[in-house]
CSV table of C-alpha atoms in Angstrom, one decimal:
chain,number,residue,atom,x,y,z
H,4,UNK,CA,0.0,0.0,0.0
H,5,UNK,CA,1.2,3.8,-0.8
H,6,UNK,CA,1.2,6.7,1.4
H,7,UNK,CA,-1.7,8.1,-1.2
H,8,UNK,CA,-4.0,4.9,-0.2
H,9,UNK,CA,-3.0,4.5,3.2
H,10,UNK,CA,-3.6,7.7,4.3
H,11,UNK,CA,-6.7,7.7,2.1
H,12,UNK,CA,-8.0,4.8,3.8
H,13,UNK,CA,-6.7,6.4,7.5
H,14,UNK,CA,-8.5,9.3,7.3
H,15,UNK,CA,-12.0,8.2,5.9
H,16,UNK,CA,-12.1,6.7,9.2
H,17,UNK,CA,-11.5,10.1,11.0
H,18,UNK,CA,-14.4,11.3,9.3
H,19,UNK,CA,-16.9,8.6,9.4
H,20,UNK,CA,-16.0,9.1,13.6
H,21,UNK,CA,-16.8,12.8,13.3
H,22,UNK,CA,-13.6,14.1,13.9
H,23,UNK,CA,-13.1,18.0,13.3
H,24,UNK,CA,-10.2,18.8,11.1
H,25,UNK,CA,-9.7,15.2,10.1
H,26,UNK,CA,-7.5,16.5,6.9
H,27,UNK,CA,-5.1,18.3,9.0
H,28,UNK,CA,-5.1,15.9,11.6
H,29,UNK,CA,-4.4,13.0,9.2
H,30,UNK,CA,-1.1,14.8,7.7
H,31,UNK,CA,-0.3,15.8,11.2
H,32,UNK,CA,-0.2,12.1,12.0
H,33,UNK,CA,0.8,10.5,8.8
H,34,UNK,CA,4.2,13.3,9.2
H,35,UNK,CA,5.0,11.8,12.8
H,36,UNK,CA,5.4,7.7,11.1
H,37,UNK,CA,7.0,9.3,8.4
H,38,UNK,CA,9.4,11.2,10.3
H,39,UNK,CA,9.3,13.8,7.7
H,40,UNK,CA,7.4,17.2,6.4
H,41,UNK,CA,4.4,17.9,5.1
H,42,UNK,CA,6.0,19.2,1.5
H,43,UNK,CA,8.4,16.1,1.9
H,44,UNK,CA,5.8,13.4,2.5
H,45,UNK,CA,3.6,14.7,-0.5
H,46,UNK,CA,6.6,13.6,-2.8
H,47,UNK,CA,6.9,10.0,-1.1
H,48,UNK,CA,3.1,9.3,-1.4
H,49,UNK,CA,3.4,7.0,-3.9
H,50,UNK,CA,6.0,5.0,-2.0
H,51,UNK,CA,5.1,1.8,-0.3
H,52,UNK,CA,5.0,2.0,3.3
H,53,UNK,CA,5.9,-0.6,5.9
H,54,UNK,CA,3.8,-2.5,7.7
H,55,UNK,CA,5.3,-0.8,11.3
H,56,UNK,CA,4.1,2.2,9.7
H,57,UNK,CA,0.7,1.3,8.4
H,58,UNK,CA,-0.5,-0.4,11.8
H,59,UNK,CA,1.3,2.7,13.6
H,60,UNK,CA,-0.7,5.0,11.8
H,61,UNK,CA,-3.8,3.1,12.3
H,62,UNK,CA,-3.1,2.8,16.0
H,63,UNK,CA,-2.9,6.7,15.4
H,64,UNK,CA,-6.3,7.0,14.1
H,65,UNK,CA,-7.9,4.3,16.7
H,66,UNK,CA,-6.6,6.7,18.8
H,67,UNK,CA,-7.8,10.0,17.6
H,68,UNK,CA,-11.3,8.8,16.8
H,69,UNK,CA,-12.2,8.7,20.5
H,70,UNK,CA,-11.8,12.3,20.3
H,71,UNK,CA,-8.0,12.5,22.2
H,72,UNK,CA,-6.8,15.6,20.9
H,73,UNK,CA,-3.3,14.4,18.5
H,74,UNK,CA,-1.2,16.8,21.0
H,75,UNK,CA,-2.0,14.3,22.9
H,76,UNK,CA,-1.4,11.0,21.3
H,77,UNK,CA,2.2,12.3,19.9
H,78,UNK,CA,3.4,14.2,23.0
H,79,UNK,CA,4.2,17.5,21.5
H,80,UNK,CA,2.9,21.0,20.5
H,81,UNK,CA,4.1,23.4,18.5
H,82,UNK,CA,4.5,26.7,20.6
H,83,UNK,CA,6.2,30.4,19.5
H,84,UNK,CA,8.0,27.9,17.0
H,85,UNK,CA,9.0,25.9,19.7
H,86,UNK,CA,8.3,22.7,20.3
H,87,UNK,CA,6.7,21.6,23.7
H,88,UNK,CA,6.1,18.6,25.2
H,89,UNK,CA,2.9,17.7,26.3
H,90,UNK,CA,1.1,15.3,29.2
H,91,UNK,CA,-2.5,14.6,29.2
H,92,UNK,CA,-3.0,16.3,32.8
H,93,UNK,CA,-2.4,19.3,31.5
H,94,UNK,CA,-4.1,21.9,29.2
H,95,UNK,CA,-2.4,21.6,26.0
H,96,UNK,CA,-1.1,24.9,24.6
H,97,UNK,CA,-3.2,27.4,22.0
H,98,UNK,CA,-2.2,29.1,19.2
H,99,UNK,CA,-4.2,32.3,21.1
H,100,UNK,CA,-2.2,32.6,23.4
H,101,UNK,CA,0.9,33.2,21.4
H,102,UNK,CA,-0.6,36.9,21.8
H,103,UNK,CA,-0.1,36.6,25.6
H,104,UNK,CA,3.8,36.5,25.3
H,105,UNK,CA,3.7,38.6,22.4
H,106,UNK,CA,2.5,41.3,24.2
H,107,UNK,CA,4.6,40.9,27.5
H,108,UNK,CA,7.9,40.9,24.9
H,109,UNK,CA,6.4,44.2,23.5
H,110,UNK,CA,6.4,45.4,27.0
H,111,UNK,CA,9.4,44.0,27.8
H,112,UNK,CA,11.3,45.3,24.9
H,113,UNK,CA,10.5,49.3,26.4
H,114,UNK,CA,11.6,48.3,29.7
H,115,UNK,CA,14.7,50.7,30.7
H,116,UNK,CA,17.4,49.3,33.2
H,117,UNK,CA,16.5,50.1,37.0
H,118,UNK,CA,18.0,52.5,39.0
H,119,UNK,CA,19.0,50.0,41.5
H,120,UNK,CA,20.7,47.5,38.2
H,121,UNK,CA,18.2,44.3,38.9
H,122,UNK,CA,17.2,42.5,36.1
H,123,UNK,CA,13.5,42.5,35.4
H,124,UNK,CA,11.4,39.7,37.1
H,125,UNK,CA,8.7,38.0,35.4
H,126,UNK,CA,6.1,35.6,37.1
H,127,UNK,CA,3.9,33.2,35.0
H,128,UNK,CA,1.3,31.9,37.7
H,129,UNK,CA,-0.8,28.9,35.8
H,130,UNK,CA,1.9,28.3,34.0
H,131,UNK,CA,0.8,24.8,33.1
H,132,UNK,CA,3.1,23.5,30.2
H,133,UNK,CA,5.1,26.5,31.2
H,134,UNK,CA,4.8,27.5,27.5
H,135,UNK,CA,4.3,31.1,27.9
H,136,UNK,CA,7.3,31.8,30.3
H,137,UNK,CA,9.5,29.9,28.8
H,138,UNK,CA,8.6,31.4,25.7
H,139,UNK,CA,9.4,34.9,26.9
H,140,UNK,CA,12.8,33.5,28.6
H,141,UNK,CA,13.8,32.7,25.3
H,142,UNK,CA,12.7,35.1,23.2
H,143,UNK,CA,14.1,37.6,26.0
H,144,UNK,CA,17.8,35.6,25.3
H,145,UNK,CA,17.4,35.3,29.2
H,146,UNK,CA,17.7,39.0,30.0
H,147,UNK,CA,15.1,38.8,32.8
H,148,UNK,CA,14.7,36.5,36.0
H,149,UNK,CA,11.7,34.5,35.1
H,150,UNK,CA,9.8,32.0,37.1
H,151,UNK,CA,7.2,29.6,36.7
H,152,UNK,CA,4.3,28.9,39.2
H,153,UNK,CA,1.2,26.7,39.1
H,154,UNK,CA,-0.6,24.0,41.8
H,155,UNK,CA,-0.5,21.0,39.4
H,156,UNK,CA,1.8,18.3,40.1
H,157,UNK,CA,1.6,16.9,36.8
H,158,UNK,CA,2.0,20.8,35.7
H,159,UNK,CA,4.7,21.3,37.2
H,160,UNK,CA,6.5,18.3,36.3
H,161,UNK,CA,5.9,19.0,32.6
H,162,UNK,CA,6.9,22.8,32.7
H,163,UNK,CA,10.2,21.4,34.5
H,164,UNK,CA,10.6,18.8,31.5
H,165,UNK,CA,9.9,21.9,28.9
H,166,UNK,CA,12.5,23.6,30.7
H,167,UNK,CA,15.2,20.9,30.1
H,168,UNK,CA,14.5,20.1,26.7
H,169,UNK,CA,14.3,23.9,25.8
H,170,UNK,CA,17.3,24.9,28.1
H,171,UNK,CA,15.5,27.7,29.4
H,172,UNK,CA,16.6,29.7,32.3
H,173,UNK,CA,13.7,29.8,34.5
H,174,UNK,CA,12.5,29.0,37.8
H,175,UNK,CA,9.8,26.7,38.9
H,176,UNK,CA,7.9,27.3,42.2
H,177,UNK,CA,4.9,24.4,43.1
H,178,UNK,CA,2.2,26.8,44.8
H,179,UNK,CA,-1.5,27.4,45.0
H,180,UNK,CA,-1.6,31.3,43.3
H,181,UNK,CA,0.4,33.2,45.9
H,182,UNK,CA,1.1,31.3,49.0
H,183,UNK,CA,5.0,30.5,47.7
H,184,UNK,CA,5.3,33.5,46.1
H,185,UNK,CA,7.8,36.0,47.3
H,186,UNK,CA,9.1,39.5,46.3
H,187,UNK,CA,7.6,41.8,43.6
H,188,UNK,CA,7.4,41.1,39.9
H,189,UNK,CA,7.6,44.3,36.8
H,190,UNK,CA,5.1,41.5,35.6
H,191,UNK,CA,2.6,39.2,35.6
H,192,UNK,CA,1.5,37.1,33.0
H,193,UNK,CA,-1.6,34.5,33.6
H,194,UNK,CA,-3.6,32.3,31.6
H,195,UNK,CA,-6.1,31.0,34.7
H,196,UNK,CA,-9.0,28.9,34.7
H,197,UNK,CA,-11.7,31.3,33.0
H,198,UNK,CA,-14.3,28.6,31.7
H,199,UNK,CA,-18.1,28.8,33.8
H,200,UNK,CA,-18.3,25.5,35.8
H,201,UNK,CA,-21.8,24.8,34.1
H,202,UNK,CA,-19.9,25.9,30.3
H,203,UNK,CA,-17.7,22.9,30.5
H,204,UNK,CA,-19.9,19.9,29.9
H,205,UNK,CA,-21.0,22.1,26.6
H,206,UNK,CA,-17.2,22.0,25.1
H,207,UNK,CA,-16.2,19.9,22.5
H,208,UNK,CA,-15.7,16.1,23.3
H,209,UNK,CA,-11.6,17.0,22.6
H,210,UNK,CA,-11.7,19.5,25.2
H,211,UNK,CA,-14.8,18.3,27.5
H,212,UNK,CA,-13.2,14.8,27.9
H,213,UNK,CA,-9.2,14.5,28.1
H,214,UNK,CA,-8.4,18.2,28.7
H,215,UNK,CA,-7.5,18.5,32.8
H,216,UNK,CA,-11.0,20.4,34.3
H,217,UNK,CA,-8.9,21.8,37.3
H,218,UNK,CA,-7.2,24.2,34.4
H,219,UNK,CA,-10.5,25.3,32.9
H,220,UNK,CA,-13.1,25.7,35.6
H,221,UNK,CA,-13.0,29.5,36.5
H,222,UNK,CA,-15.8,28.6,38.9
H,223,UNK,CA,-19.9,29.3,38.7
H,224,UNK,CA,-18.9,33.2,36.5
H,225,UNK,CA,-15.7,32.2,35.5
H,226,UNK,CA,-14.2,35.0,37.1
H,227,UNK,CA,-12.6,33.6,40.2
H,228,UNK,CA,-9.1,33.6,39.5
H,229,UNK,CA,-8.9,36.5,37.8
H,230,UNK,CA,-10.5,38.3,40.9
H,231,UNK,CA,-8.3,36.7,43.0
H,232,UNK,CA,-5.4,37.2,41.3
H,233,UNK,CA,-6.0,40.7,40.2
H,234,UNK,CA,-6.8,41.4,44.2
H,235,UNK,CA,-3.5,39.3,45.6
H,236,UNK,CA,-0.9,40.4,43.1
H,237,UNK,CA,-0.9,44.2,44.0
H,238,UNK,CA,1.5,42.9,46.9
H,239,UNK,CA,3.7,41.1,44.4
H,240,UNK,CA,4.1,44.4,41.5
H,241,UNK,CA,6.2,47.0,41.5
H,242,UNK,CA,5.0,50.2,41.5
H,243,UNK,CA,3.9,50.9,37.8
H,244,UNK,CA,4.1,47.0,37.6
H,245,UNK,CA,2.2,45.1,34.6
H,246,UNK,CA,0.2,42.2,34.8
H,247,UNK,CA,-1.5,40.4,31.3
H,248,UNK,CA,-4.3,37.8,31.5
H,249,UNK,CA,-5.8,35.4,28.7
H,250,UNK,CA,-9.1,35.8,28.5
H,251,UNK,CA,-12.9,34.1,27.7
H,252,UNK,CA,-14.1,36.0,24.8
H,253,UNK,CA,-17.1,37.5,26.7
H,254,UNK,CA,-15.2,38.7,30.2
H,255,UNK,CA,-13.1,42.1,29.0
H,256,UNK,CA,-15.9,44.3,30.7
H,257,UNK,CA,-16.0,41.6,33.5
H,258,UNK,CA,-12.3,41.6,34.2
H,259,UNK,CA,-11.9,45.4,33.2
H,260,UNK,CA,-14.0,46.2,35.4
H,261,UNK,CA,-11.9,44.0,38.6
H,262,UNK,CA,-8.7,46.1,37.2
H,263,UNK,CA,-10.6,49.3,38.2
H,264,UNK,CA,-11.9,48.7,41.6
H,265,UNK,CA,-8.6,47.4,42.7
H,266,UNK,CA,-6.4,50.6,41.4
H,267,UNK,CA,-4.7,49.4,38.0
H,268,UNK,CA,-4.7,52.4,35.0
H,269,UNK,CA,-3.7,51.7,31.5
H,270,UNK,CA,-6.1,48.8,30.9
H,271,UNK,CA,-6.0,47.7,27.0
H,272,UNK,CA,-8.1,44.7,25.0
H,273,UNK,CA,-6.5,42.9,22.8
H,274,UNK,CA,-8.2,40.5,20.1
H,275,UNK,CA,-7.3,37.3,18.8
H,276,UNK,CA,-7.0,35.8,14.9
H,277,UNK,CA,-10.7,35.2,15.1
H,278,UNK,CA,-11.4,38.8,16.1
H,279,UNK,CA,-12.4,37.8,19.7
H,280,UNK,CA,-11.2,39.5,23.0
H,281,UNK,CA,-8.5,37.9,24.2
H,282,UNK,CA,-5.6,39.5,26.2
H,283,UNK,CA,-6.3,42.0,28.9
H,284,UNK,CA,-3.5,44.2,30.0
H,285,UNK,CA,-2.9,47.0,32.8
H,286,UNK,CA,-0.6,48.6,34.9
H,287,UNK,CA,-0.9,48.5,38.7
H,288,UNK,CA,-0.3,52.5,40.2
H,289,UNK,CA,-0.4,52.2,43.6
H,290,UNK,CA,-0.6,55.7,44.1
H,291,UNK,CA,-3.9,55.8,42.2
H,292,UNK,CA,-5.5,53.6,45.0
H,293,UNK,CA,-8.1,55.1,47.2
């Protein structure tokens, strides 16, 4: 059997399953067995494959036709053009929130050195795979002091593995928000739990049944971290200290609106590919508190 037939065969499986994005996710899979490209596998597809690789894609497919996301079922995600590695207890990484450490290197880039000659410190609380500070680490060149924080075990395992595998200079704390935090940051990045409890039986089987719930459920409004968080890190920022959140498309005026009662200025909206609200950022004056 060829590439062509085989992965003909493969993916008219995906779809009689229901699969979204069975084309994609058929090349995605077929390009793992191969151990090529995309652009290199299209020239091999009328090669015969192996039988290790035909029943290895087909496990593939079994696979992916109970709905586990392919992240997944190979291990790895594609991140800032890096490539993470990924664990099934932990909320694999979007291409939305590529805007989250876009924007914090923007700010970044403007910073100006301190009086006092510290580097810049950088918290990522939630970090989960730890893609978004290790991210910034590297795309900093290691210019700030960056750590890593989230409650997960299995999180924090995986954003210590990242952290190997990328060489990234970054710290890892194991804490629930603040409690092991200490010092102040110049920023805050967080992408928290922001799905409504009663939302996440409604999301898509891929999401709904493999993704971990403890790293979606933002509670009954899907605001409680961000509340929390917004409230607790005023004694963790610098004066004049920014902090960046990943947002639900629907919650800018929510979370807006939690900036302002609790004395950060500069507050900006940012949207994603799709046009949604997506990144919320502000500045924390503590001088403007009442």
């Amino acid at each position: 059997m060829t590439w062509q037939a085989l992965m003909k065969e493969e993916l008219e499986r995906l779809r009689q399953a229901d699969i979204p994005e069975a084309d994609s996710d058929i090349r995605l899979l077929a390009m793992d067995v191969a151990g090529c490209t995309y652009s290199t596998l299209i020239l091999r597809m009328a090669e015969e494959v192996t039988e290790k690789q035909a029943q290895r894609l087909h496990a593939y497919v079994t696979e992916r036709m109970t709905h586990k996301p392919c992240q997944y079922i190979l291990g790895t995600q594609e991140f800032m053009g890096y490539e993470f590695a990924t664990a099934e207890e932990v909320l694999i990484p979007r291409p939305e929130t590529e805007l989250l450490v876009e924007e914090a290197c923007r700010i970044a880039e403007n910073w100006k050195d301190t009086p006092d000659g510290r580097k810049r410190r950088v918290l990522d609380l939630c970090c989960g795979s730890g893609c978004i500070g290790i991210s910034f680490s590297k795309l900093r060149h290691g210019r700030d002091l960056v750590e890593l924080a989230d409650i997960s075990d299995a999180a924090i395992a995986l954003t210590k593995k990242n952290r190997e595998r990328l060489q990234a200079d970054c710290a890892v704390i194991q804490t629930d928000l603040f409690m092991q935090i200490e010092g102040k940051y110049d920023m805050i990045v967080s992408n928290p739990p922001y799905i409504r409890t009663d939302e996440i039986p409604k999301l898509m089987a891929e999401v709904r049944d493999f993704e971990p719930h403890l790293a979606l459920d933002g509670k009954a409004d899907g605001l409680y971290f961000y509340d929390k968080i917004i409230r607790e890190a005023r004694e963790y920022l610098y004066e004049d200290g920014y902090i960046l959140f990943e947002i639900g498309q629907d919650q800018l005026d929510a979370v807006r609106g939690l900036l302002v009662e609790n004395g950060y200025t500069d507050i900006k909206g940012i949207k994603d590919y799709a046009g949604l609200d997506r990144i919320v950022t502000a500045r924390y004056l503590k001088s403007c508190v009442q």
